[in-house]
Every structure is written in C-alpha cells, then in structure tokens.
Coordinates of C-alpha atoms in Angstrom, one line a residue:
M1 CA 0.0 0.0 0.0
A2 CA 1.3 3.4 -0.9
N3 CA 0.3 6.9 -0.2
A4 CA -0.5 9.9 -2.4
S5 CA 3.2 10.5 -2.8
G6 CA 4.1 6.9 -3.3
F7 CA 5.7 6.3 0.1
F8 CA 4.9 3.2 2.2
T9 CA 3.4 3.6 5.6
C10 CA 1.8 1.5 8.3
S11 CA -1.4 -0.3 7.8
L12 CA -3.8 -2.4 9.9
P13 CA -2.9 -6.0 10.4
N14 CA -3.1 -8.6 7.7
L15 CA -2.7 -6.2 4.8
K16 CA -0.5 -6.9 1.9
R17 CA 1.7 -4.1 0.6
K18 CA 2.3 -3.4 -3.1
A19 CA 5.2 -1.4 -4.5
L20 CA 4.1 1.6 -6.6
P21 CA 6.1 4.2 -8.5
T22 CA 7.3 7.1 -6.4
V23 CA 5.2 10.2 -7.1
G24 CA 5.2 13.4 -5.2
F25 CA 5.0 17.2 -5.3
N26 CA 7.6 19.5 -4.0
R27 CA 7.5 23.1 -3.0
S28 CA 8.3 24.5 -6.4
G29 CA 5.3 22.9 -8.2
F30 CA 7.5 20.0 -9.6
Y31 CA 6.5 16.4 -9.4
T32 CA 8.7 13.4 -9.4
F33 CA 8.0 10.0 -11.0
D34 CA 10.5 7.2 -10.5
G35 CA 13.1 9.7 -9.4
I36 CA 12.7 12.0 -12.5
S37 CA 11.8 15.6 -11.8
K38 CA 9.3 17.2 -14.2
K39 CA 7.4 20.4 -14.3
V40 CA 3.6 20.5 -13.9
V41 CA 2.0 21.6 -17.1
C42 CA -1.5 23.0 -17.8
F43 CA -3.1 24.8 -20.7
S44 CA -3.3 28.5 -21.1
A45 CA -7.1 28.5 -21.7
I46 CA -7.8 28.7 -18.0
E47 CA -9.7 31.9 -17.4
G48 CA -7.9 34.5 -15.4
V49 CA -4.5 32.9 -15.4
E50 CA -2.8 35.1 -18.0
R51 CA -5.6 36.4 -20.1
H52 CA -9.2 35.6 -20.8
A53 CA -9.9 32.5 -22.9
S54 CA -11.8 34.6 -25.4
D55 CA -8.6 36.5 -26.2
V56 CA -6.7 33.3 -27.0
S57 CA -6.7 31.7 -30.5
P58 CA -7.5 28.0 -30.8
S59 CA -4.0 27.2 -31.7
E60 CA -2.5 29.2 -28.8
S61 CA -4.9 27.6 -26.3
R62 CA -3.6 24.1 -27.1
V63 CA 0.0 25.1 -26.3
P64 CA 1.0 23.9 -22.8
R65 CA 2.7 26.3 -20.5
L66 CA 4.7 25.8 -17.4
V67 CA 3.2 26.6 -14.1
S68 CA 5.4 27.3 -11.1
K69 CA 3.4 28.7 -8.2
G70 CA 3.3 28.4 -4.5
C71 CA 0.3 28.7 -2.1
K72 CA -0.2 30.1 1.3
L73 CA -2.8 30.2 4.0
V74 CA -4.0 33.8 4.4
G75 CA -7.3 33.7 6.2
C76 CA -9.3 31.5 8.5
G77 CA -12.8 31.4 10.1
S78 CA -15.2 29.2 12.0
A79 CA -18.7 28.9 13.2
V80 CA -20.5 26.7 15.8
P81 CA -24.2 26.0 16.7
A82 CA -25.7 27.9 19.6
L83 CA -26.8 24.8 21.5
Q84 CA -24.2 23.6 23.9
I85 CA -24.4 20.1 25.5
S86 CA -22.3 19.4 28.6
N87 CA -21.3 16.0 29.9
D88 CA -23.8 16.5 32.7
D89 CA -26.5 17.0 30.1
L90 CA -25.5 13.7 28.5
A91 CA -25.6 11.9 31.8
K92 CA -29.4 12.6 31.9
V93 CA -30.0 10.6 28.7
V94 CA -27.4 7.9 28.8
D95 CA -25.5 6.0 31.5
T96 CA -22.4 8.1 31.9
S97 CA -20.9 10.9 33.9
D98 CA -18.7 14.0 33.4
E99 CA -15.7 12.2 35.0
W100 CA -16.1 9.1 32.9
I101 CA -16.2 11.1 29.7
S102 CA -13.5 13.6 30.5
V103 CA -11.0 11.1 31.8
R104 CA -11.3 8.9 28.7
T105 CA -11.6 11.5 26.1
G106 CA -10.8 15.0 27.4
I107 CA -14.2 16.2 26.2
R108 CA -16.4 18.3 28.6
K109 CA -18.9 19.8 26.2
R110 CA -19.9 20.0 22.5
R111 CA -22.2 22.0 20.2
V112 CA -25.1 20.4 18.4
L113 CA -27.3 21.7 15.5
S114 CA -30.9 22.3 16.6
G115 CA -33.9 24.3 15.6
S116 CA -33.4 26.5 12.5
D117 CA -29.6 25.8 12.5
N118 CA -28.2 24.0 9.4
L119 CA -24.8 23.0 8.3
T120 CA -24.8 25.1 5.1
S121 CA -25.3 28.3 7.0
L122 CA -22.5 27.4 9.5
A123 CA -20.1 26.6 6.6
A124 CA -21.0 29.9 4.9
E125 CA -20.4 31.8 8.1
A126 CA -17.0 30.2 8.6
A127 CA -16.1 31.0 4.9
R128 CA -17.2 34.7 5.3
N129 CA -15.0 35.0 8.3
A130 CA -12.0 33.5 6.5
L131 CA -12.5 35.9 3.5
Q132 CA -12.8 38.8 5.8
M133 CA -9.5 38.0 7.5
A134 CA -7.8 37.5 4.1
E135 CA -9.4 40.7 2.8
V136 CA -10.7 38.9 -0.3
N137 CA -14.0 39.6 -1.9
P138 CA -16.3 36.6 -2.6
D139 CA -16.2 37.5 -6.3
D140 CA -12.5 36.8 -6.3
V141 CA -12.9 33.2 -5.1
D142 CA -12.0 30.7 -7.9
L143 CA -12.9 27.5 -6.2
I144 CA -14.8 26.2 -3.1
L145 CA -14.0 22.9 -1.6
M146 CA -16.6 21.7 0.9
C147 CA -15.1 18.9 3.0
T148 CA -18.0 17.1 4.7
S149 CA -19.5 13.7 5.2
T150 CA -22.8 15.0 6.3
P151 CA -24.1 17.2 3.4
E152 CA -27.6 18.5 3.5
D153 CA -28.2 17.4 0.0
L154 CA -27.3 13.9 -1.4
F155 CA -25.7 15.7 -4.4
G156 CA -23.5 17.8 -2.2
S157 CA -23.5 21.2 -0.4
A158 CA -20.6 23.1 -2.0
S159 CA -22.7 24.9 -4.6
Q160 CA -25.0 26.1 -1.8
I161 CA -22.0 27.7 -0.1
Q162 CA -21.2 29.5 -3.4
R163 CA -24.7 30.7 -3.5
A164 CA -24.8 31.8 0.1
L165 CA -21.5 33.8 -0.3
G166 CA -23.0 35.5 -3.4
C167 CA -20.1 34.7 -5.7
K168 CA -21.2 36.3 -9.0
R169 CA -18.6 34.6 -11.2
N170 CA -20.0 31.2 -10.5
P171 CA -16.7 29.6 -9.3
L172 CA -16.4 25.8 -9.3
A173 CA -17.6 24.3 -6.0
Y174 CA -17.6 20.6 -5.1
D175 CA -17.6 18.3 -2.0
I176 CA -14.9 16.1 -0.6
T177 CA -16.1 13.2 1.5
A178 CA -13.4 11.8 3.8
A179 CA -14.9 12.5 7.3
C180 CA -12.2 13.4 9.8
S181 CA -9.4 13.5 7.2
G182 CA -11.5 15.7 4.9
F183 CA -9.9 19.0 5.7
I184 CA -6.3 17.8 5.1
L185 CA -7.4 16.3 1.8
G186 CA -9.1 19.6 0.9
L187 CA -6.0 21.5 1.8
I188 CA -3.8 19.4 -0.5
S189 CA -6.4 19.5 -3.3
A190 CA -6.4 23.3 -3.1
A191 CA -2.6 23.4 -3.4
C192 CA -2.8 21.1 -6.4
H193 CA -5.4 23.3 -8.1
I194 CA -3.2 26.4 -7.5
R195 CA 0.1 24.9 -8.4
G196 CA -1.0 23.0 -11.5
G197 CA -4.3 24.6 -12.5
G198 CA -3.8 28.3 -12.3
F199 CA -6.4 29.0 -9.6
H200 CA -5.7 31.9 -7.3
N201 CA -8.1 32.0 -4.3
V202 CA -9.4 28.7 -3.0
L203 CA -11.8 28.3 0.0
V204 CA -11.3 25.1 1.9
I205 CA -14.2 24.4 4.3
G206 CA -14.4 21.6 6.8
A207 CA -18.0 21.2 8.2
D208 CA -19.8 18.2 9.7
A209 CA -23.0 17.5 11.7
L210 CA -22.3 14.1 13.0
S211 CA -24.9 14.6 15.7
R212 CA -27.4 13.6 13.1
Y213 CA -25.9 10.1 12.8
V214 CA -25.2 9.4 16.4
D215 CA -27.0 6.8 18.5
W216 CA -27.8 8.8 21.6
T217 CA -28.3 5.7 23.6
D218 CA -24.8 4.4 22.8
R219 CA -22.4 5.9 25.4
G220 CA -19.4 4.6 23.5
T221 CA -20.1 7.1 20.6
C222 CA -22.6 9.7 21.6
I223 CA -20.2 11.3 24.0
L224 CA -17.6 12.0 21.3
F225 CA -19.2 14.1 18.6
G226 CA -20.2 17.7 18.0
D227 CA -21.1 19.9 15.1
A228 CA -19.1 22.8 13.7
A229 CA -17.6 24.5 10.6
G230 CA -14.1 25.9 9.9
A231 CA -12.6 27.4 6.8
V232 CA -9.3 28.7 5.4
L233 CA -8.5 30.7 2.3
V234 CA -5.5 29.3 0.3
Q235 CA -4.0 31.8 -2.0
A236 CA -1.5 31.6 -4.9
C237 CA 1.9 33.2 -4.3
N238 CA 5.4 33.2 -5.7
T239 CA 7.3 29.9 -5.1
E240 CA 9.6 31.8 -2.7
E241 CA 6.6 32.4 -0.4
D242 CA 5.2 28.9 -0.7
G243 CA 3.6 27.9 2.6
L244 CA 3.0 24.2 2.0
F245 CA 6.3 22.5 2.7
G246 CA 5.3 18.8 2.5
F247 CA 2.4 16.4 2.7
D248 CA 1.6 12.7 3.1
L249 CA -1.8 11.0 2.4
H250 CA -3.1 7.5 2.8
S251 CA -6.2 5.3 2.8
D252 CA -6.9 1.7 3.8
G253 CA -10.3 0.2 3.0
E254 CA -9.6 -2.8 5.2
G255 CA -10.1 -0.6 8.2
Q256 CA -13.7 0.5 7.2
R257 CA -15.1 -2.2 9.5
H258 CA -13.8 -0.3 12.5
L259 CA -15.4 3.0 11.8
N260 CA -18.4 3.5 9.5
A261 CA -22.0 4.7 8.9
S262 CA -23.1 2.3 6.2
I263 CA -26.2 2.4 4.1
K264 CA -29.1 0.2 5.1
E265 CA -32.4 -0.7 3.6
N266 CA -35.7 0.0 5.3
E267 CA -36.9 -3.5 6.0
T268 CA -40.5 -2.3 6.6
D269 CA -40.9 -0.2 3.5
N270 CA -43.1 -2.2 1.2
V271 CA -45.3 0.7 0.0
L272 CA -44.5 0.4 -3.6
G273 CA -44.9 -3.4 -3.8
T274 CA -43.4 -5.6 -6.5
N275 CA -46.5 -6.4 -8.6
G276 CA -44.9 -9.9 -8.9
S277 CA -43.0 -8.8 -12.0
V278 CA -39.3 -8.6 -11.0
L279 CA -37.9 -9.9 -7.7
D280 CA -36.7 -7.2 -5.3
F281 CA -37.9 -4.4 -7.5
P282 CA -38.6 -1.6 -6.9
P283 CA -35.8 -1.4 -4.3
R284 CA -36.6 -0.4 -0.8
R285 CA -35.8 3.1 0.4
S286 CA -32.4 3.4 2.0
S287 CA -30.9 5.5 4.8
Y288 CA -27.6 5.6 6.7
S289 CA -27.0 3.8 9.9
C290 CA -25.8 5.5 13.0
I291 CA -22.0 5.7 13.5
Q292 CA -20.5 2.4 14.3
M293 CA -17.0 2.5 15.9
N294 CA -14.6 0.0 17.4
G295 CA -12.9 2.5 19.8
K296 CA -9.9 0.4 20.7
E297 CA -9.0 -0.3 17.1
V298 CA -9.4 3.3 16.0
F299 CA -7.2 4.4 18.9
R300 CA -4.5 1.9 18.1
F301 CA -4.6 2.9 14.4
A302 CA -4.3 6.6 15.3
V303 CA -1.4 6.5 17.7
R304 CA 0.5 4.2 15.3
C305 CA -0.1 5.9 12.0
V306 CA -0.4 9.6 12.8
P307 CA 3.2 10.1 14.0
Q308 CA 4.4 8.1 11.0
T309 CA 2.6 10.3 8.5
I310 CA 3.8 13.5 10.1
E311 CA 7.4 12.2 10.1
S312 CA 7.0 11.3 6.4
A313 CA 5.7 14.8 5.6
L314 CA 8.6 16.4 7.5
E315 CA 11.1 14.2 5.6
K316 CA 9.6 15.2 2.3
A317 CA 9.7 18.9 3.4
G318 CA 13.4 18.5 4.4
L319 CA 12.6 19.7 7.9
P320 CA 13.4 18.3 11.3
A321 CA 10.7 17.8 14.0
S322 CA 12.3 20.6 16.0
S323 CA 11.2 23.1 13.3
I324 CA 7.5 22.6 14.2
D325 CA 6.1 25.6 16.1
W326 CA 2.7 23.9 16.6
L327 CA 1.2 20.4 16.4
L328 CA -2.4 20.5 15.2
L329 CA -4.2 17.2 15.1
H330 CA -7.7 16.2 14.3
Q331 CA -9.5 16.7 17.7
A332 CA -10.7 13.1 18.3
N333 CA -9.4 12.2 21.7
Q334 CA -7.0 14.0 24.1
R335 CA -5.2 10.7 24.8
I336 CA -4.4 10.3 21.0
I337 CA -3.2 13.9 20.8
D338 CA -0.9 13.4 23.9
A339 CA 0.4 10.1 22.6
V340 CA 1.3 11.6 19.2
A341 CA 3.0 14.6 20.8
T342 CA 5.1 12.3 23.0
R343 CA 6.1 10.2 20.0
L344 CA 7.2 13.3 18.1
E345 CA 8.7 14.9 21.2
V346 CA 6.6 18.1 20.9
P347 CA 6.2 19.9 24.2
S348 CA 2.6 20.2 25.5
D349 CA 2.7 24.0 25.3
R350 CA 3.2 23.7 21.5
V351 CA 0.1 21.4 21.0
I352 CA -3.1 23.1 19.9
S353 CA -6.2 21.5 21.5
N354 CA -9.8 22.8 21.9
L355 CA -11.3 19.3 22.2
A356 CA -12.7 19.9 25.7
N357 CA -15.1 22.6 24.4
Y358 CA -16.3 21.0 21.1
G359 CA -15.6 17.3 21.0
N360 CA -14.9 15.6 17.7
T361 CA -16.2 17.8 15.0
S362 CA -14.9 15.6 12.1
A363 CA -13.7 17.7 9.1
A364 CA -14.3 20.9 11.0
S365 CA -11.9 20.1 13.9
I366 CA -8.6 21.3 12.4
P367 CA -9.8 24.6 10.9
L368 CA -11.9 25.3 14.0
A369 CA -8.9 24.9 16.3
L370 CA -6.6 26.8 13.9
D371 CA -9.0 29.7 13.8
E372 CA -9.2 30.0 17.6
A373 CA -5.4 29.8 17.9
V374 CA -4.9 32.5 15.2
R375 CA -7.5 34.9 16.6
S376 CA -6.2 34.4 20.1
G377 CA -2.7 35.4 19.0
K378 CA -1.2 32.0 19.7
V379 CA -0.4 31.2 16.1
K380 CA 1.4 34.0 14.4
A381 CA 2.4 34.7 10.8
G382 CA 5.5 32.7 9.9
H383 CA 4.8 29.9 12.3
T384 CA 5.2 26.3 11.0
I385 CA 2.4 23.9 11.8
A386 CA 2.3 20.1 11.5
A387 CA -1.4 19.2 10.9
A388 CA -2.8 15.7 10.6
G389 CA -6.3 14.3 10.1
F390 CA -7.4 10.7 10.5
G391 CA -10.6 8.7 10.6
A392 CA -13.2 6.9 8.6
G393 CA -12.3 5.1 5.5
L394 CA -9.9 4.5 7.0
T395 CA -8.0 7.6 5.8
W396 CA -5.2 9.6 7.2
G397 CA -2.7 12.3 6.2
S398 CA -0.6 15.2 7.2
A399 CA 0.6 18.6 5.9
I400 CA 3.5 20.8 7.0
V401 CA 2.3 24.4 6.5
R402 CA 3.3 27.9 7.3
W403 CA 0.6 30.3 8.6
G404 CA 0.5 33.6 6.7

C-alpha cells in the first residue's frame, strides 16, 4: 500500500503491501516520477491565469505552458451552533458521567445543531470570516471545496456555499467526502489546483454535523461528537513564499469495519410493492445507519499511523521535527493527541487543542482549532504547523504548512 506521494506507511494487520512508483509534489510545483523531476503543465485557456480565454486563439490555447506557483494560508474562520451540551447534560439521557467522559476523552462539552440551524449556514459563516480576515471579496474566489461527510443534499453542499456567499462569477464548487481526514485532503487539493491549475483563491471548508448520525443511547459514541464548521483561504503566491512544505496522504479500506456509517435498507418499506414482475424491484428506500465504531482499534490505528505520516511529511519537506512551532491534530481524543505529541517529542505547550469545548467535529476540527489559535494570537504569521487528520475510510494524512 502506498500513499499519495508513493511512500509506504503503516497499515492495519493482515494487509499486503504493493510497491508503486514514487510520485510526489515538492515546494516549487514540480513532481517526481520514479526519481525523475518534471514540471507540472497545464493549458493557457484557463480563465484569469494570463488572459481571458476569449482572447486566445484556438492554436494558442492548445500550447502547454509551465506553471510554477506556491500557495499560502492567508485567512481562517469558524462557526459553531448555539446549542451547547455538557457531559452532565448527556448523563441525563445515557449511563455516563462528566468524570467518565473527561478522563477517557478529554471532552467536557460539545455544540449540536438544533432548531433552525443548518450545516450550510454554518459553513457559509465560517467561509465569510476567512474571507474577511484575508481581505478577499467573494467574487475573487476561484474554487470552493466543501469537506463534509454530512451534506444537507445527497448531491453535495458546496454549490450552496457558493450561492450563500454571493459569488457572482460562478466559481467551481464541489464536495470532498473523507470524514475526519477531509480538511487535510481539501487543503492538499487546493494546493494542487493552485500549483497545477492556475487557480488563485481557493476556499477550503471543513464542516460536519455528526450529531445527526449518532445513536444517543450508545455511550461509546454519543459522548464524542459535536457539530461545527471551519474554513481557510488558500491563495496563490510566488514559489519563494510557498507555505505548503510537504504532505503525506493514505487510505486503507480494510479498516472500514472499525469506523463507518453504512447504508441500510428500510426493511418495513413495502409501500411500492413488486407487482410480482421482478424480484426485489422496486428497491426499498435506504438510509444511513448510526455511526459504528470500534474505539480500541481506532485508537491503536491513530497512535501508530499519525506520528508516521507527520514524520514522512517532514522528511519530504526536508525539515526536522524541531522546526515545528505547533502540532495541530484532528481533535478526536486527548489521549491520542498526547500520545502523538510524546512520540514526536513536541512539548505540550506547542500542541493546539480545543477538544474539551467542542468534542470531535470531524472535518471541522482542524480549521476550527486553527481559527481559535490564530485569533487568540497563539499562532502568528511565519509559524510552522504540522497538521494531521485521521478517521473513517480509513483515511489519514498530514501537511506541514506555514501560517500567513
């Protein structure tokens, strides 16, 4: 098994590994394949890169040109629901206690969508805050990546964010579904669009409402999750200013059995009938099950694989672990965060954590924690951050980035 850059990593037991060619991006927009460095190419018919497509002749538009751009994080924002649920509140509906939850997870409260709240409005609010910090007009956004596993439309929510922001140039918007790893995948996708596609301003939004898929009678899972949205604006820059130093991405479908919310048929739905014509047709209506998780296996997976992916990203960036100003992990469990920090020898005062106040907010957790750290003055321009996401799929990955 190989990652997005072709490097081998850990996997769950009983998996066979296959060697694949080495492929990876470096800070200058080059990629490597089997040890050969090549320049990323795209076509000059991309609107707004050099000149409008209508000003380019058909013959000119087919001529490839070299693209060598960097990208940097220039704005962040977040939004959370109004309803706050404490551990004591949960103890009234399930057999648990504040002490039981906080000792095992580090979580003390979480936010949950209710009433007129919806995920799209939260995501749009987070995006507006990021644009405001970056001093970028919505009409200057070229791409919106909505990282969510709980969209409010089966066909995706990204286009609704574009509508809510009032982007008049109709920029491309699409969803990325990777649960707790979604934001990291969105961040790398944004960099690839900028470095190889000529995009300039890319909004990456992490937003999830896992409370809608939690069994509130299962104390093993209902204590963990909360709802939120976070966003960053990734902007094109000169290669000398590039703020994405290295990354490392993986997936392992064998681990899906440990963490999932699979589709299920409604066994009692026989409204349409079959008319005796075709067996099992029309199909029954389907819905998604509540979140199913083997906590012990997910914990083992995280403390084993997350340090390795960060070490791999640092190696590709050519940076030592001592260069990290901040460690920012997906906020799943404080014991996981502490174990990874210990493995990487990162002091606790350089670890960003807001898990106690929000719980596991899936794709929103990293940008939400980043936004709080930036706005509080903890993270400053020029600081180097090692960020990592991990979760359902199973998927995991990391990125070494500079803020500002």
